[in-house]
Backbone as numpy.savetxt, mean C-alpha at the origin, in Angstrom:
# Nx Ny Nz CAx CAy CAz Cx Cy Cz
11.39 -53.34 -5.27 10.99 -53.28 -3.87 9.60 -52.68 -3.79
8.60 -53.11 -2.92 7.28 -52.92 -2.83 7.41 -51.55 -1.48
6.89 -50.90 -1.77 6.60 -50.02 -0.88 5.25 -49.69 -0.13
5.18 -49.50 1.50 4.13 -49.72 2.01 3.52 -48.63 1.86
2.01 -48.20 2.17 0.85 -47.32 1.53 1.99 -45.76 2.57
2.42 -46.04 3.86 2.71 -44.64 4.62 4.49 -44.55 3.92
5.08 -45.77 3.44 6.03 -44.65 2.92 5.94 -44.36 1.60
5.12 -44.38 0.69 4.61 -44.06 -0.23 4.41 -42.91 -0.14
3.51 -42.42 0.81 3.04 -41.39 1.12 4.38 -40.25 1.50
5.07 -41.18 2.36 5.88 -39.62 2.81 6.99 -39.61 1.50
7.60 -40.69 0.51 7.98 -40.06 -0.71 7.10 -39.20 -1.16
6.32 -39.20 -1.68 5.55 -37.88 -2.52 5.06 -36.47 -2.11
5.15 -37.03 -0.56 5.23 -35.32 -0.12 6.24 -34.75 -0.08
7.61 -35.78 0.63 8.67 -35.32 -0.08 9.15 -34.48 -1.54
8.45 -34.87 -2.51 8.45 -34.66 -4.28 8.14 -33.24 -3.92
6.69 -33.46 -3.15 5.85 -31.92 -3.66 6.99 -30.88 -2.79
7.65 -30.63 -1.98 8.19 -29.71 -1.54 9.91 -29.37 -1.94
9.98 -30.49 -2.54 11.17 -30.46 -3.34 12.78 -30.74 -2.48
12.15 -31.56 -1.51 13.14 -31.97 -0.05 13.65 -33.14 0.11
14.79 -33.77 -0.02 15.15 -35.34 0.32 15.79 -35.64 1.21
15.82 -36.82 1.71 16.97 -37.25 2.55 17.92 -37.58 2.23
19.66 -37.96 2.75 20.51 -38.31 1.86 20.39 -39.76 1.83
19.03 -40.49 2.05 18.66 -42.02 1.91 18.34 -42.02 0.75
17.48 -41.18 -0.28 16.44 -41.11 -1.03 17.07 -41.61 -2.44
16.09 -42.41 -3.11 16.76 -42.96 -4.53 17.37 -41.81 -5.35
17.96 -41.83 -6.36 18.04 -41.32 -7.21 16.97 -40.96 -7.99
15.97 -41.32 -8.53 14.69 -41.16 -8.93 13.93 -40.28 -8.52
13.77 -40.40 -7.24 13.53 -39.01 -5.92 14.08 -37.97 -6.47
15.58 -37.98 -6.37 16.34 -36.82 -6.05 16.01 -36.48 -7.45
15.78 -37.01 -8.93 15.69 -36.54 -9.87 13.99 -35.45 -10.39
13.20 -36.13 -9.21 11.80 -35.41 -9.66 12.52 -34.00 -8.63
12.61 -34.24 -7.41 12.65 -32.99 -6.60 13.84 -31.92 -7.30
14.70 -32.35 -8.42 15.38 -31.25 -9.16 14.25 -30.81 -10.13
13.32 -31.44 -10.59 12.19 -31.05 -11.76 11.30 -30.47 -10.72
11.24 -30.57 -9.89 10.17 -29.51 -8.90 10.77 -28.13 -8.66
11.83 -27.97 -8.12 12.40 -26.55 -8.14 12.80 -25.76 -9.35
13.19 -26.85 -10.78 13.21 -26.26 -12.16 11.94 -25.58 -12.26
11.14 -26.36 -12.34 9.46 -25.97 -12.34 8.99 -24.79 -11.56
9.30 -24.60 -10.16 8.95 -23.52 -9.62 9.37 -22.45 -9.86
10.51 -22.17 -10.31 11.13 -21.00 -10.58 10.00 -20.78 -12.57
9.83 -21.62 -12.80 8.98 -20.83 -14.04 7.29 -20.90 -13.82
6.75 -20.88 -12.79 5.78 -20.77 -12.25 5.46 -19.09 -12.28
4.66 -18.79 -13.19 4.00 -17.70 -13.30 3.27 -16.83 -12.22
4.00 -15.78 -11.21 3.81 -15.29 -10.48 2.58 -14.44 -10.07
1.75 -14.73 -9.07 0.69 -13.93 -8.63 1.11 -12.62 -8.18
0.49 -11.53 -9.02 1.21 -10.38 -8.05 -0.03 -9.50 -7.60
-0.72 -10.38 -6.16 -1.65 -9.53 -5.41 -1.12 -9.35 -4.05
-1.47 -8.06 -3.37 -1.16 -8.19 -2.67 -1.71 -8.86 -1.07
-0.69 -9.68 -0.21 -1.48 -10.17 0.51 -2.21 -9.28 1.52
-3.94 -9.92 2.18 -4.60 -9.56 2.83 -3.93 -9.40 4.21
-4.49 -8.52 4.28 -4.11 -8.02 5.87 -4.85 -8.55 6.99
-4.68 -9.11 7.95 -5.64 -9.72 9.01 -5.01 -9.21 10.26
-5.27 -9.40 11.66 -5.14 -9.45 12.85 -4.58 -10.52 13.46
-3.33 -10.72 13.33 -3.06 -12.39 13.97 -2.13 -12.52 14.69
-2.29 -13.24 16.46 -1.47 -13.33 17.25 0.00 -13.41 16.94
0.80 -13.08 17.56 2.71 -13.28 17.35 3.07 -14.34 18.02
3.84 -15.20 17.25 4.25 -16.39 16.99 4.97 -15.79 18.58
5.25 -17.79 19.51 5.43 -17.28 20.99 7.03 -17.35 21.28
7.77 -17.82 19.55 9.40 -17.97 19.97 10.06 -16.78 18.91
9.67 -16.66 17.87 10.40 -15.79 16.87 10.43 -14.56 16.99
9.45 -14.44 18.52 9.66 -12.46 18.80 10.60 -12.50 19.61
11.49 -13.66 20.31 12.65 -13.31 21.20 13.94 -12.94 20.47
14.59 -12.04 21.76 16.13 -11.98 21.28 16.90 -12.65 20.90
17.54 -12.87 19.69 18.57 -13.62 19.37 19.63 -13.13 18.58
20.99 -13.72 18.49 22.29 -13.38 18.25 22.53 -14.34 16.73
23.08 -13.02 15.19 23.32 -13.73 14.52 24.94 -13.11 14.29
26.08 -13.77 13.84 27.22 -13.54 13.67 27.79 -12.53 14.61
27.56 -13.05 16.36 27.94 -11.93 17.10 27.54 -10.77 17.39
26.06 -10.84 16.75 25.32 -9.50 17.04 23.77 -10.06 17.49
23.43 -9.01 18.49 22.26 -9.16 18.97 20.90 -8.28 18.43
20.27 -9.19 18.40 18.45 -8.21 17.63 17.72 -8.28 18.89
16.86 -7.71 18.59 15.72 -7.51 19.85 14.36 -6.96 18.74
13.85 -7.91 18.47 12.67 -8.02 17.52 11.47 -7.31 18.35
10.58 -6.74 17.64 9.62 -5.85 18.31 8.72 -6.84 19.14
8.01 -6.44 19.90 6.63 -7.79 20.37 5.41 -6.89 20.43
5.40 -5.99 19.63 3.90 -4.97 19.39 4.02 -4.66 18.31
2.95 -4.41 17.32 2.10 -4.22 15.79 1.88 -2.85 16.27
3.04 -1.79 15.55 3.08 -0.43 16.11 3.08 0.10 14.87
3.11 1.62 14.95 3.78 2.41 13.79 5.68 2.23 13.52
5.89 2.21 12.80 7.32 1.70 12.34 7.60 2.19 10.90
8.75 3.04 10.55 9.05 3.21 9.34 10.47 3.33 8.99
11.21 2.80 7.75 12.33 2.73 8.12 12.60 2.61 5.82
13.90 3.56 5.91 14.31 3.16 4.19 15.46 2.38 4.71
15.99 1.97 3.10 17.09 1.50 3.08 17.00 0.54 1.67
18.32 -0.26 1.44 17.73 -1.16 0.15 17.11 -2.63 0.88
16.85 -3.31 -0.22 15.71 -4.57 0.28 16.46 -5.23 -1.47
16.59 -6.62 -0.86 16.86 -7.67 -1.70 15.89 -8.79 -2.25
15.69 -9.32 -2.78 14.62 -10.69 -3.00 15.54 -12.04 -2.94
14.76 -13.72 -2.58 15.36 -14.74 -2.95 14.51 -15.78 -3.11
14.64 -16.17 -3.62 14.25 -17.14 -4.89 14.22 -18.80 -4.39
14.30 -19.41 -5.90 14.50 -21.01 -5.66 15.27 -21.60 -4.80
16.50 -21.40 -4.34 17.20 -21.72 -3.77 16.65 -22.04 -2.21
16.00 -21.24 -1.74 15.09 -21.40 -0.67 13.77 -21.65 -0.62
13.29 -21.52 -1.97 11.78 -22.17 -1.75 11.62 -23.61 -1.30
10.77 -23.35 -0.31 10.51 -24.74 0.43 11.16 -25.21 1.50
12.29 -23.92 2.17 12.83 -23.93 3.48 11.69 -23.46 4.42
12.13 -23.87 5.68 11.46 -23.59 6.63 12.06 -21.89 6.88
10.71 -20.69 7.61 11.20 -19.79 7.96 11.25 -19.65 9.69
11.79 -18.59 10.00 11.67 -18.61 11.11 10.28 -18.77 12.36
9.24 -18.66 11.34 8.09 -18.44 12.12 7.11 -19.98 12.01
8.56 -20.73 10.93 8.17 -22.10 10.96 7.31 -22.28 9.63
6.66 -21.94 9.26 6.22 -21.77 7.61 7.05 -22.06 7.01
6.98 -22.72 5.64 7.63 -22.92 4.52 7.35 -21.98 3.65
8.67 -20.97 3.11 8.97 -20.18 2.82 8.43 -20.30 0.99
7.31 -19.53 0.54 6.86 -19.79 -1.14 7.28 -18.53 -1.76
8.06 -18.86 -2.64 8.38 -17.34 -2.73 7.71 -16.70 -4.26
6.37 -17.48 -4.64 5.24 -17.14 -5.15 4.09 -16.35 -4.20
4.29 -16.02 -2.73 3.43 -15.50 -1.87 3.96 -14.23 -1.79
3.53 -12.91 -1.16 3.63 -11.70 -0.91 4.33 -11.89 0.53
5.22 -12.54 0.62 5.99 -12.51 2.10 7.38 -11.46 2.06
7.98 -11.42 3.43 9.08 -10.98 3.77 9.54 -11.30 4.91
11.11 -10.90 4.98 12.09 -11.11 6.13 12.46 -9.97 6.67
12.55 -9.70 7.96 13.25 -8.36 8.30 13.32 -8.51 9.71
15.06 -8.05 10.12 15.62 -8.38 11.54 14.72 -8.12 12.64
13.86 -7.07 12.93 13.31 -7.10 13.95 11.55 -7.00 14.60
11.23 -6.78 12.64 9.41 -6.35 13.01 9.12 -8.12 13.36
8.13 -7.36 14.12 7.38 -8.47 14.65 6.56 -9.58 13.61
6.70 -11.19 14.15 6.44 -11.91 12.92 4.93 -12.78 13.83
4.01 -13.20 12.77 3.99 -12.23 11.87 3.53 -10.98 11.87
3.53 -10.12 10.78 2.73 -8.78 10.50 2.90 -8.39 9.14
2.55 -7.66 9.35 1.97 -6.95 7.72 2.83 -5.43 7.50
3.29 -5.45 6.20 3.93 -3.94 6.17 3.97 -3.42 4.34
3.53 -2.30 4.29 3.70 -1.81 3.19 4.86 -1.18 2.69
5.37 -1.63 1.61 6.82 -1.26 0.59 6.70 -0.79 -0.34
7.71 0.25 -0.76 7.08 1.10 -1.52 9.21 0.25 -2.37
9.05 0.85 -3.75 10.22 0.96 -4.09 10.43 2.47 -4.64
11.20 3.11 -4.10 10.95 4.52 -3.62 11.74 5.23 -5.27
12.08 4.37 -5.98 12.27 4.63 -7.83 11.56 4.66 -8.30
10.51 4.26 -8.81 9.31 3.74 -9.31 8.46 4.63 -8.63
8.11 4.58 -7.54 7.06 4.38 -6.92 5.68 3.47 -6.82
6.17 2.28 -7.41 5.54 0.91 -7.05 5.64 0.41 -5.43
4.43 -0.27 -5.26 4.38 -0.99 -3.44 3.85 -1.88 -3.62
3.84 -2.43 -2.47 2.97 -3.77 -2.21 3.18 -4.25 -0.54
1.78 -5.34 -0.09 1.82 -5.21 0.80 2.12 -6.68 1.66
2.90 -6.97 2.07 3.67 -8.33 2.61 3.58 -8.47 3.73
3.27 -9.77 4.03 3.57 -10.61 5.30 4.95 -10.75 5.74
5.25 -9.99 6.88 6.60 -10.60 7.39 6.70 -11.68 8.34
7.34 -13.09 7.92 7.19 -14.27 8.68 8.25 -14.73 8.88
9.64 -14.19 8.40 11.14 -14.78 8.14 12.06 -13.47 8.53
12.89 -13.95 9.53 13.93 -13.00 9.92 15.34 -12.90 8.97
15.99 -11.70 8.59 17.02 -11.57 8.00 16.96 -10.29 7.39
17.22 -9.55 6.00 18.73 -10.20 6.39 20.11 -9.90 6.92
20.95 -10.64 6.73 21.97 -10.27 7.56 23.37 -10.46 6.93
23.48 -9.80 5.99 24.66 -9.56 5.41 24.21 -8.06 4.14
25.18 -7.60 4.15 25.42 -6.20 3.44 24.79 -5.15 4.16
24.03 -4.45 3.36 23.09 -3.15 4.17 21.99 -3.50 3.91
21.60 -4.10 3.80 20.03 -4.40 3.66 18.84 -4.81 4.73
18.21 -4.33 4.28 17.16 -3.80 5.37 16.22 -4.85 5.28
15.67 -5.61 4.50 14.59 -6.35 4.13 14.70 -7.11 3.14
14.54 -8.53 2.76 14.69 -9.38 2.18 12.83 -9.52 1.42
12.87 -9.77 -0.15 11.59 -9.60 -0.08 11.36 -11.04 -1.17
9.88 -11.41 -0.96 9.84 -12.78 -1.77 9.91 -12.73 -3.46
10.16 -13.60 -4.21 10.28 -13.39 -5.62 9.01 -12.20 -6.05
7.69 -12.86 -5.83 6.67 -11.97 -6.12 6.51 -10.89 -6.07
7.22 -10.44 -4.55 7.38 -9.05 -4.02 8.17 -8.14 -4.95
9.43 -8.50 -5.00 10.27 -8.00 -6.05 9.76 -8.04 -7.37
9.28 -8.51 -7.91 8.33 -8.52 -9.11 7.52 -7.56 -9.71
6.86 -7.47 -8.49 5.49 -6.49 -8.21 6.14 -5.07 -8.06
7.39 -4.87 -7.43 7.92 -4.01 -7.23 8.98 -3.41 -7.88
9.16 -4.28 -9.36 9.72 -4.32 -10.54 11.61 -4.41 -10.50
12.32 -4.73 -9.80 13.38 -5.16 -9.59 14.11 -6.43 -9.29
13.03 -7.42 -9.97 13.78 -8.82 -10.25 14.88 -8.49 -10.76
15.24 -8.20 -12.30 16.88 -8.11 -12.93 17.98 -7.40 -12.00
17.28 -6.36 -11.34 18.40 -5.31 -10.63 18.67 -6.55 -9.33
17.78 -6.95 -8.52 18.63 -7.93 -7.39 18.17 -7.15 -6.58
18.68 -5.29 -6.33 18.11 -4.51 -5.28 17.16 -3.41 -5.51
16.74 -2.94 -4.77 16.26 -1.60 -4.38 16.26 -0.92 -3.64
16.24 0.45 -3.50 15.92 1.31 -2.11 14.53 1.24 -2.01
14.28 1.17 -0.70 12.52 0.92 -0.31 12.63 1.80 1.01
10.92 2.24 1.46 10.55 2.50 2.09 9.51 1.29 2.74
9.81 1.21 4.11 8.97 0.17 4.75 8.26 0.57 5.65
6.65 0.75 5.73 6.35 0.94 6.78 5.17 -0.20 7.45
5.08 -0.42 8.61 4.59 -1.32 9.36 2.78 -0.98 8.91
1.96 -1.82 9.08 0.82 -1.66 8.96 -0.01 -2.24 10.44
-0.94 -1.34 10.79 -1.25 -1.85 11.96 -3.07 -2.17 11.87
-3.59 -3.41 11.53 -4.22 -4.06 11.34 -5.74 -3.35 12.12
-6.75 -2.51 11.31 -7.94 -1.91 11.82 -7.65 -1.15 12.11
-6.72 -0.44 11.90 -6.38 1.40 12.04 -6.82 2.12 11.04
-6.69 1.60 9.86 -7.33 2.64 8.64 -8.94 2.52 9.07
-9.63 1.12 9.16 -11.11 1.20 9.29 -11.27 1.91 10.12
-10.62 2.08 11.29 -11.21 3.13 12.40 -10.92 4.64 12.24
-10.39 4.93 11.86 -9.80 5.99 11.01 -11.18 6.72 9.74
-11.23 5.58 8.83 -12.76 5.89 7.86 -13.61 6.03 8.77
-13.84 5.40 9.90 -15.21 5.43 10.16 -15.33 6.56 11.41
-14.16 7.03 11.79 -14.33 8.31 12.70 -14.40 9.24 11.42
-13.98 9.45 10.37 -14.08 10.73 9.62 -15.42 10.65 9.17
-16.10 9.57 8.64 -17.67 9.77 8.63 -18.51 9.99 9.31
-18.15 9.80 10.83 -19.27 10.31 11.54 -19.00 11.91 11.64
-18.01 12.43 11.19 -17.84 13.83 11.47 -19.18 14.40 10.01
-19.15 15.39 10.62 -20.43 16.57 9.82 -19.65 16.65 8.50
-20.42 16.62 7.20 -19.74 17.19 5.43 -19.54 18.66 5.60
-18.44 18.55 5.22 -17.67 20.23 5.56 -17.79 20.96 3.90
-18.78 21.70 3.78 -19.59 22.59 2.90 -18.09 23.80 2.56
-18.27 23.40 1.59 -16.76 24.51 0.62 -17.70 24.99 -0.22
-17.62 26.98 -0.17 -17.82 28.27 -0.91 -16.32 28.75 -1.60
-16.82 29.36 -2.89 -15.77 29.71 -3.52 -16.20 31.15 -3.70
-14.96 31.80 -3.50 -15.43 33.74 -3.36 -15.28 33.89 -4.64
-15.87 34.52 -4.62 -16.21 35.44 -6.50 -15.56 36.89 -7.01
-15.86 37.87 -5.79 -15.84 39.19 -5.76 -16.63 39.51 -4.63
-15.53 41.20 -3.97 -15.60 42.10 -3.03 -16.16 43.24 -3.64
-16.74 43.81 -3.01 -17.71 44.86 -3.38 -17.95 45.80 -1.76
-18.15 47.14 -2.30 -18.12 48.28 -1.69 -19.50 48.02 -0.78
-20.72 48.20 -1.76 -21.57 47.63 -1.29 -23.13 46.47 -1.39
-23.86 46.39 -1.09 -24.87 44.90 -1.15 -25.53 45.79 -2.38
-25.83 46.32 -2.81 -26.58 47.15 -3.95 -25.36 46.53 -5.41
-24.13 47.15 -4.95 -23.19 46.33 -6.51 -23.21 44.58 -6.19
-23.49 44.33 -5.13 -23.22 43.01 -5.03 -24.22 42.55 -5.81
-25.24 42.64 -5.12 -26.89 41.82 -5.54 -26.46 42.18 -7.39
-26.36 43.26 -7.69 -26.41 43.55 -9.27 -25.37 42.62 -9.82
-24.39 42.30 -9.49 -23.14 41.49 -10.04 -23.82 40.21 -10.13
-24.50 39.55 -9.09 -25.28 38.27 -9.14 -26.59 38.01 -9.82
-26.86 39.30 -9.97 -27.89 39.35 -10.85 -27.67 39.32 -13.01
-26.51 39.82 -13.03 -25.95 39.91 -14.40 -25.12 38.35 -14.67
-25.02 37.66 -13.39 -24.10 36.17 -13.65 -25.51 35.46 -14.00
-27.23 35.77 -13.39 -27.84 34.63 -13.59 -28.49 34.73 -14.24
-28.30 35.96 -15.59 -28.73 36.05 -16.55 -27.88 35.46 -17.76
-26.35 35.43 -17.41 -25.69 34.58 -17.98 -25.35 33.49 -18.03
-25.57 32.57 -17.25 -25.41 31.54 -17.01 -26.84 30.68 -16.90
-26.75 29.04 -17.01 -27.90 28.64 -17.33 -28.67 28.25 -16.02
-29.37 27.84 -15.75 -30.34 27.55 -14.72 -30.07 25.66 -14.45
-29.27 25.48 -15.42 -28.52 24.05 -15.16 -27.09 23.99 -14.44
-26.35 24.89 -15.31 -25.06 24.62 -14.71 -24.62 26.04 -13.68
-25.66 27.56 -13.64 -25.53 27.98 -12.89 -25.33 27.81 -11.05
-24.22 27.77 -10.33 -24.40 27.24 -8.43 -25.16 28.54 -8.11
-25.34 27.88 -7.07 -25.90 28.84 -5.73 -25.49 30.36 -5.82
-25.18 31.17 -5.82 -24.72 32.68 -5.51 -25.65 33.25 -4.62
-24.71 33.62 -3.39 -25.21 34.83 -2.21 -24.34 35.27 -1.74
-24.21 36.55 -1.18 -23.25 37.98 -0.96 -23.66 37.42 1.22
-22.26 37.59 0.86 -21.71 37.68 2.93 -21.53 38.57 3.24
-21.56 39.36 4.19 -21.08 40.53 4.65 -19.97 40.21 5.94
-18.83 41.26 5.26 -17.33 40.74 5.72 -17.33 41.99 6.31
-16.84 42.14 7.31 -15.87 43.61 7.90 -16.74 44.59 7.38
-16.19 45.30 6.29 -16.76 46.17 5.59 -17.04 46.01 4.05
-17.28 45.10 3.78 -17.70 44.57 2.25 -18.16 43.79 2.33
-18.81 43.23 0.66 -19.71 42.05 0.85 -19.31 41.75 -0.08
-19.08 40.37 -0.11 -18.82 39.41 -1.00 -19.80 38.11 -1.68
-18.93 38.01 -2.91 -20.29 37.08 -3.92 -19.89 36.02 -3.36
-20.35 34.75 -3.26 -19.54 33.39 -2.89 -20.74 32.76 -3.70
-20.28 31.35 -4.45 -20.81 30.30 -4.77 -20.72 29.06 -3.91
-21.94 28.21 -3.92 -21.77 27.25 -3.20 -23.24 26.78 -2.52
-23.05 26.01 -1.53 -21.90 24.79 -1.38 -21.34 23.53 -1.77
-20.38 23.25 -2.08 -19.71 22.09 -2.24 -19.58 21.59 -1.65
-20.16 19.85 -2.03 -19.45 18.71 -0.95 -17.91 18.29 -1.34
-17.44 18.60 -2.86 -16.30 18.05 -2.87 -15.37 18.97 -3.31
-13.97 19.25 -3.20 -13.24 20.44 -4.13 -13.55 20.63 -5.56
-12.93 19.29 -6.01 -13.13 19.27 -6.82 -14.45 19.92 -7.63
-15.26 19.52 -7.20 -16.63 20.23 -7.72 -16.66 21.48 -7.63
-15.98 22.49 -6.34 -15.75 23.62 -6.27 -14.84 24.41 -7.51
-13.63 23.74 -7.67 -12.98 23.70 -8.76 -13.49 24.14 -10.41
-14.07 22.88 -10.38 -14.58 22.62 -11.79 -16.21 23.91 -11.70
-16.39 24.37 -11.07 -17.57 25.37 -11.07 -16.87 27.19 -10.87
-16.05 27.16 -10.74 -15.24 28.10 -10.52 -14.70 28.66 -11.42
-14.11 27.62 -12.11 -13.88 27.69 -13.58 -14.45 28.03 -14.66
-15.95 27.30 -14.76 -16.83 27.47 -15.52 -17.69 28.69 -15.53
-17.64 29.39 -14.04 -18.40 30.32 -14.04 -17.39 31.71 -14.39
-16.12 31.63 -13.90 -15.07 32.47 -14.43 -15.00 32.43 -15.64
-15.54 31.81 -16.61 -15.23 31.59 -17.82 -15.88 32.46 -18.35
-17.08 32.05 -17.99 -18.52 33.13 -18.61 -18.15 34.25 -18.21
-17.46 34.79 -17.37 -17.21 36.06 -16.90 -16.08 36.63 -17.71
-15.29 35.92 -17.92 -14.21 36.92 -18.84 -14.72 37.05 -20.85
-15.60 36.02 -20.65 -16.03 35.99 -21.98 -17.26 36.82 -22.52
-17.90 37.18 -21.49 -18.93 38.50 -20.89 -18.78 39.53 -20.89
-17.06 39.58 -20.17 -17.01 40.97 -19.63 -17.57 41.02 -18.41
-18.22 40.58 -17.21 -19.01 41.14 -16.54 -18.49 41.93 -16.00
-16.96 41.98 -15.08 -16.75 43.26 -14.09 -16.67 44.84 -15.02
-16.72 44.41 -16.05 -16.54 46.08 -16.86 -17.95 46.64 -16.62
-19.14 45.50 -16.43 -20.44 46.13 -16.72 -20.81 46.55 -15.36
-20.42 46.17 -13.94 -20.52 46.21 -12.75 -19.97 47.34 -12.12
């Protein structure tokens, strides 16, 4: 039988998604079993997906009833956090439609979950490990056992509990340009200058001398700053300033070092 150029066409897209009708030759039905063999050994990407800003689908945020029970799915990209275990699924559904109407790849960083808003974005942690990753939720479920979140092959992957089936996870919602606004209010704030105290002293005469015996010990490279504050009733050595702790840290150290290896407070 000769086949015309458009059903030609819709066999082989048929093939690529691994879907038949119960019309379809045998031949058909035999590649679309070698397409889902095939997918399941398809070497998994494990990045996580990008986060964007994108309107909510205008039917999959309504209420609906599964086995006698009612959901009420969010319709705002909020703060949201929630544990519990989280499952993965596989071939068996690759290439179903999800609720948000997408065909479900379960080589992508997606997820299912009864009520966050679809789509959106949420970070998972697997709270054993402490491995995460960050998924698109576009598919509602699930809805049998205790499980909180259904996650795509990749996901589970990434999150190292393919063999186990489950995990306990932490899920929390991500809300799309909150961290950037967040970085970019803390940079416009002023660099907050960190001093590290040294030594209290009776008075600015032992002080100045104590800072004077450190900058004879120390080099003119790795020696900081040293100047005496006057507190209440004492004055104190402080080094500094630091833009980062760490740097405070690591100079604190170094200069304490020279000091016990000196001796200096015996000479002070």
């Amino acid at each position: 039988m000769t086949l015309s150029k458009n059903t030609l066409s819709a066999v082989l897209a048929a093939v690529a998604v691994g879907m038949f009708s119960t019309g379809s030759a045998s031949a058909a039905t035999a590649k679309g079993a070698a397409f889902a063999k095939q997918a399941n050994k398809i070497t998994v990407t494990q990045q996580d997906t990008v986060v964007r800003a994108e309107k909510l689908h205008p039917s999959a945020n309504r209420s609906y009833k599964v086995a006698g029970k009612r959901y009420q799915p969010l319709t705002k990209v909020s703060s949201f956090t929630q544990s519990g275990n989280a499952s993965w699924y596989g071939g068996k559904f690759h290439g179903r439609k999800t609720a948000s109407g997408e065909r479900y790849n379960m080589h992508a960083m997606t997820a299912a979950h009864r009520t966050l808003p679809i789509p959106s974005y949420a970070k998972v942690t697997n709270t054993r490990n402490g491995k995460s990753v960050i998924v698109r939720v576009n598919d509602r479920g699930p809805f049998h056992g205790n499980r909180v979140m259904d996650l795509s092959k990749a996901a589970a992957q990434k999150l190292g509990f393919i063999n186990q089936g489950t995990a306990h996870v932490k899920i929390e919602q991500i809300v799309p340009g909150v961290k950037a606004q967040q970085a970019a209010a803390a940079s416009a704030l002023p660099a907050r200058e960190i001093y590290v105290d040294l030594k209290a002293f009776g008075t600015e005469r032992d002080a100045q001398a104590y800072i004077g015996r450190m900058e004879q010990l120390a080099s003119s490279q790795t020696a900081p700053k040293l100047a005496v504050e006057k507190r209440s009733h004492e004055y104190v050595v402080r080094m500094g300033p630091f833009a980062a702790q760490e740097r405070a840290d690591e100079a604190e150290a170094r200069i304490r070092s020279i000091m016990a290896f000196s001796n200096v407070d015996s000479t002070i």
